[in-house]
Short mmCIF file of C-alpha atoms and ligand atoms in Angstrom, two decimals:
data_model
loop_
_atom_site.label_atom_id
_atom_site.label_comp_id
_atom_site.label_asym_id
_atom_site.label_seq_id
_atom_site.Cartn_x
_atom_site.Cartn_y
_atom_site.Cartn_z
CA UNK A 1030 109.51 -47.91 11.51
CA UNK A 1031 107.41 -45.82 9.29
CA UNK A 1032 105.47 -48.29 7.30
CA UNK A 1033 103.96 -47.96 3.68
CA UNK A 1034 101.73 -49.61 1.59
CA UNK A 1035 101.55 -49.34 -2.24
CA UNK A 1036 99.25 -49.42 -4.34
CA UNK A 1037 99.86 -50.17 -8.18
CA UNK A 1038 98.39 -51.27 -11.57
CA UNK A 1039 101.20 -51.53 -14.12
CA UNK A 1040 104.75 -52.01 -14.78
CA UNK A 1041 106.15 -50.79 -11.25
CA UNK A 1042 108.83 -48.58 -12.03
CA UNK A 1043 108.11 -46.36 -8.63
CA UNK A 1044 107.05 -49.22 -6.89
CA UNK A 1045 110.94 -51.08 -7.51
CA UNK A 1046 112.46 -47.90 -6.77
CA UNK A 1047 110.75 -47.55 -3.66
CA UNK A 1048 111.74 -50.62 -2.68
CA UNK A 1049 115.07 -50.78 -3.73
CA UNK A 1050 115.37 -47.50 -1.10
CA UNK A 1051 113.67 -49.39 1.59
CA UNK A 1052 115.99 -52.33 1.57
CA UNK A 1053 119.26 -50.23 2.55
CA UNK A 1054 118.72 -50.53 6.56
CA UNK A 1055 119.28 -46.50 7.05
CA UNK A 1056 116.42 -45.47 4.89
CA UNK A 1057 113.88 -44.47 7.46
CA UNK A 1058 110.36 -46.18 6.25
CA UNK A 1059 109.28 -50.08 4.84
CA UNK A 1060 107.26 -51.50 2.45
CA UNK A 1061 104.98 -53.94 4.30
CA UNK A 1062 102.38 -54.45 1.40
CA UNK A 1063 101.65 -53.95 -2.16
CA UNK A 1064 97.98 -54.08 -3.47
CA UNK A 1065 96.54 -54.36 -6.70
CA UNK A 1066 93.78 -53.96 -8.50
CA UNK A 1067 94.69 -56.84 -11.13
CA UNK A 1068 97.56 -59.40 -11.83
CA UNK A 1069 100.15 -56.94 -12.64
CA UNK A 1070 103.95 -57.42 -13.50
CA UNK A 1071 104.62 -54.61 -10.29
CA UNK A 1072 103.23 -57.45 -8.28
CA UNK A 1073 106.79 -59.26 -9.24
CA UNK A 1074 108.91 -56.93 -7.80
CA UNK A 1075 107.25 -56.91 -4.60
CA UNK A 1076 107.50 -60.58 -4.68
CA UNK A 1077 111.16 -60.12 -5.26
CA UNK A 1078 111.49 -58.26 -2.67
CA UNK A 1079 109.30 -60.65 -0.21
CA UNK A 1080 106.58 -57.96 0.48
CA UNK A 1081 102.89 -59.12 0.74
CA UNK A 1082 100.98 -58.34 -2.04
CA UNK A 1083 96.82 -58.37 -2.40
CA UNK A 1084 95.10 -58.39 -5.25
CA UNK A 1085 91.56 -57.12 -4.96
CA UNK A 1086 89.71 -56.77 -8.74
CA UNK A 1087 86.72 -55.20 -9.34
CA UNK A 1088 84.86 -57.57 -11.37
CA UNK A 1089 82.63 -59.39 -9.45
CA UNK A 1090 81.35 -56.19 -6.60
CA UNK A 1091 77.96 -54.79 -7.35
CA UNK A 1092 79.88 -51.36 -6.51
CA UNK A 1093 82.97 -49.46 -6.92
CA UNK A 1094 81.79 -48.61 -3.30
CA UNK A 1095 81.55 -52.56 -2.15
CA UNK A 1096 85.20 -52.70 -4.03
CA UNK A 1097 86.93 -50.45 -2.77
CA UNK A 1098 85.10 -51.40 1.00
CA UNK A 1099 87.54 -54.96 0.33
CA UNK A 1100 90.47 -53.08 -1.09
CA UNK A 1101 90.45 -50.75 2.15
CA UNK A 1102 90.49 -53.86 4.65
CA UNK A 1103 93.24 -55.33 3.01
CA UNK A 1104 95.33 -52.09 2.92
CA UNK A 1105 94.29 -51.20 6.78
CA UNK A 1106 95.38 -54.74 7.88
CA UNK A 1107 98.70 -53.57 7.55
CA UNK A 1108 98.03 -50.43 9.38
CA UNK A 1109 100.35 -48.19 7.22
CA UNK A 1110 101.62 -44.90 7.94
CA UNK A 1111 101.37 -43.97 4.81
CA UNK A 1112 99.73 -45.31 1.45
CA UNK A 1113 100.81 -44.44 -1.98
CA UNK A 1114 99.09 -44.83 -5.49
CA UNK A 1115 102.18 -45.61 -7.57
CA UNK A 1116 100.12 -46.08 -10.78
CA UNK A 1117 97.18 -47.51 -9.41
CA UNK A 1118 94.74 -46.42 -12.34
CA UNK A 1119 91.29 -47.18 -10.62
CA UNK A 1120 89.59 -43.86 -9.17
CA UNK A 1121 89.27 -44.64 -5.73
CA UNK A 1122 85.55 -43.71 -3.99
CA UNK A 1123 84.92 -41.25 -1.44
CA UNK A 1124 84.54 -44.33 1.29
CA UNK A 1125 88.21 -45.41 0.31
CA UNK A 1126 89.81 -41.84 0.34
CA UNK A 1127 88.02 -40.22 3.47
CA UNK A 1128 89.13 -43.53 5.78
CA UNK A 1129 93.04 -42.61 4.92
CA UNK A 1130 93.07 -39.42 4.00
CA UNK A 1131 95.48 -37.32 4.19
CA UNK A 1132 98.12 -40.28 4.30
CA UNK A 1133 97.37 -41.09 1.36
CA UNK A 1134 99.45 -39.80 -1.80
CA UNK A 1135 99.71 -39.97 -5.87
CA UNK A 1136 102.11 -39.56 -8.14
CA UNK A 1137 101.13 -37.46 -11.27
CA UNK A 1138 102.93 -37.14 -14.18
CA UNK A 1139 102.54 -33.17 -14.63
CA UNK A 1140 103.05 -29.86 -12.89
CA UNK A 1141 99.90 -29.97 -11.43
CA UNK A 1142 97.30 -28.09 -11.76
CA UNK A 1143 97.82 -27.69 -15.18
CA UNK A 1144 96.86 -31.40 -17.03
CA UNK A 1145 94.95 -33.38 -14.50
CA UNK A 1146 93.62 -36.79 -15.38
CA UNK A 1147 94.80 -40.05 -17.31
CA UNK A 1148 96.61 -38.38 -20.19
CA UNK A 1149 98.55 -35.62 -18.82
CA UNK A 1150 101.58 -36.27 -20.59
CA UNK A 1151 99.79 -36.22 -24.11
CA UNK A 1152 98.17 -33.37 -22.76
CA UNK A 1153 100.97 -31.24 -22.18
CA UNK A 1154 102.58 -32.31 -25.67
CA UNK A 1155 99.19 -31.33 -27.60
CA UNK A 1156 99.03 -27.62 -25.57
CA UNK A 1157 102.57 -26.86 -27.02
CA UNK A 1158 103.95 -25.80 -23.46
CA UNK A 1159 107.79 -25.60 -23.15
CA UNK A 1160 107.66 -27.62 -19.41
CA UNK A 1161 106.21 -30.01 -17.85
CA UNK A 1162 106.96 -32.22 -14.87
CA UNK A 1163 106.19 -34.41 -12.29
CA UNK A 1164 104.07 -33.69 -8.86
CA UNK A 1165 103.44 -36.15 -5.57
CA UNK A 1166 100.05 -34.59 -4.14
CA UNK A 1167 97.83 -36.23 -1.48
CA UNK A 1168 95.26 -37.66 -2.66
CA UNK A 1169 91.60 -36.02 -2.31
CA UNK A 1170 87.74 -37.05 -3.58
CA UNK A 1171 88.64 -35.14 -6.54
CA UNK A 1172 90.76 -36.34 -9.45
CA UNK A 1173 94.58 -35.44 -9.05
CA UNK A 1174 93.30 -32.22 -6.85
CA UNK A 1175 94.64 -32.61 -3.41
CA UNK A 1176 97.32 -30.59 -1.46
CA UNK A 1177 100.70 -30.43 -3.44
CA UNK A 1178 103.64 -32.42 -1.29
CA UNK A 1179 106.56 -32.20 -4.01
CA UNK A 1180 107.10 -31.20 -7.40
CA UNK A 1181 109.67 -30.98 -10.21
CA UNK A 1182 110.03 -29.38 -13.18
CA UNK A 1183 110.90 -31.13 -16.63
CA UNK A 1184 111.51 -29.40 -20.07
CA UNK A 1185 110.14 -30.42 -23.52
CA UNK A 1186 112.55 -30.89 -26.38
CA UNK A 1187 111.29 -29.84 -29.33
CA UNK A 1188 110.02 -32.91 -31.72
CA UNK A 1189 109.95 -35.55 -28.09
CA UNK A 1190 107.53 -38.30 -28.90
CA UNK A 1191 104.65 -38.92 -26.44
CA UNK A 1192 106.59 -42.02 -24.65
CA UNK A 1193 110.15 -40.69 -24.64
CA UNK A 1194 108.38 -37.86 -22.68
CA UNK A 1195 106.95 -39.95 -20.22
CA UNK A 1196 110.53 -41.74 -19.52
CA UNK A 1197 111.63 -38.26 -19.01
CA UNK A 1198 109.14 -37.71 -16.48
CA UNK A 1199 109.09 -41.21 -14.84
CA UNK A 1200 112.96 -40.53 -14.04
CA UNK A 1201 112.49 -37.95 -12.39
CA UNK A 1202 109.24 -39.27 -9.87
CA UNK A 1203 111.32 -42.54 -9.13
CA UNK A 1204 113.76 -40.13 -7.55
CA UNK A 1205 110.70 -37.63 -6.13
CA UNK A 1206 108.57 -40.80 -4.85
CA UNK A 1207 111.47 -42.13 -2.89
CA UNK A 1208 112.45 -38.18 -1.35
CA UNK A 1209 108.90 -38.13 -0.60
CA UNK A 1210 108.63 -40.97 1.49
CA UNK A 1211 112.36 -40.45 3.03
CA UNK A 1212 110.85 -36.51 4.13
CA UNK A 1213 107.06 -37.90 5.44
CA UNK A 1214 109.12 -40.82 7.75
CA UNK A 1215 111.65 -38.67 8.62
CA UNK A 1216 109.25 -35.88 9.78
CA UNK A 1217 110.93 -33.48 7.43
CA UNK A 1218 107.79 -32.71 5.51
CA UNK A 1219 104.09 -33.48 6.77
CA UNK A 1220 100.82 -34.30 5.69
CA UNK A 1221 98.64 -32.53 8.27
CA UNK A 1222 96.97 -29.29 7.65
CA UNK A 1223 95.82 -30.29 4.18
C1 GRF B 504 103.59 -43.00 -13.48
O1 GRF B 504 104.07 -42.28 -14.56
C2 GRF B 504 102.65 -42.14 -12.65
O2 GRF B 504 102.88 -40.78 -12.75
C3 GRF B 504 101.32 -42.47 -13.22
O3 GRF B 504 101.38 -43.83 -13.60
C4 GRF B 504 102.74 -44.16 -13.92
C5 GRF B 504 103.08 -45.44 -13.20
O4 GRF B 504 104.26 -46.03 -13.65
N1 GRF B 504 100.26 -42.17 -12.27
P1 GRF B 504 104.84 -47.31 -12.93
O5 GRF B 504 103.74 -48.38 -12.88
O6 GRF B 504 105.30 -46.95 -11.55
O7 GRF B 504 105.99 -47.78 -13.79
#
């Protein structure tokens, strides 16, 4: 079975969707761990779903490097197929990307290129464009800049606020997150060749 570990920092809203798709016995991939980079209330639905979780913080490493050596043990002792930053909000070192890359993959709430970085959906709203969207990419050294997998487009009402945008957008990734892993296991799309 095509195995996948997750990686989160927040609320877990692609994280329970993900696993709400893995528990129906024909989906073709599993959860078998969910990481973290701090208590987190994500960390709950993986417990509700009786997945492992790991909690590696930062505080206390001399290094982001030394970090992220930990985090990367912990993720490779599951030996996933695939791993997938599902709001994980720490940028993740060179030593961390190069071991999994490319099966590793973020979600990004943006048509990508355009508004890289922490506040893409504020972003969008303050450049006045008409779309925006949401984009699964794998994930590179550089910051939301790695091959494109999957992306959708989503419009922008006139007068939306700033976090009715965002639910917008995050209905639309639950959906793309859980096609994305449903393609990679199923061999339909493929992360060589990036
Ligand atoms: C998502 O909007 C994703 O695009 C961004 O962080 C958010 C995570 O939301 N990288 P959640 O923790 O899955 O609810």
């Amino acid at each position: 079975m095509f195995s996948v570990v997750v990686l989160v920092s927040g609320a877990g809203s692609n994280l329970k969707a993900l696993l709400e798709a893995t528990s129906n016995p024909m989906f073709p991939a599993q959860v078998v761990g969910v990481g973290s980079d701090k208590a987190s209330i994500a960390l709950e639905h993986a417990e509700q779903f009786r997945v492992p979780t790991f909690v590696v913080e930062p505080s206390g490493f001399s290094s982001t490097e030394a970090w992220a050596k930990v985090l990367l043990s912990n993720v490779e002792y599951l030996k996933p197929d695939l791993v997938v930053l599902a709001g994980f909000m720490k940028i993740l070192p060179a030593n961390f990307v190069n071991a999994l890359s490319p099966r590793i993959i973020n979600l990004h709430p943006s048509l990508l290129p355009e508004f890289r970085g922490a506040h893409a959906v504020r972003d969008a709203l303050a450049a006045g464009v008409k779309k925006t969207g949401a984009t699964i990419h794998i994930v590179d050294e550089g910051v939301d800049t790695g091959k494109i997998l999957l992306q959708q487009e989503v419009e922008i009402p006139a007068g939306i606020s700033e976090p009715e945008l965002l639910t917008k957008i995050q209905v639309v990734e639950r959906q793309q997150l859980v096609e994305a892993v449903r393609m990679l296991a199923s061999g339909e799309l493929e992360l060589a060749g990036s």
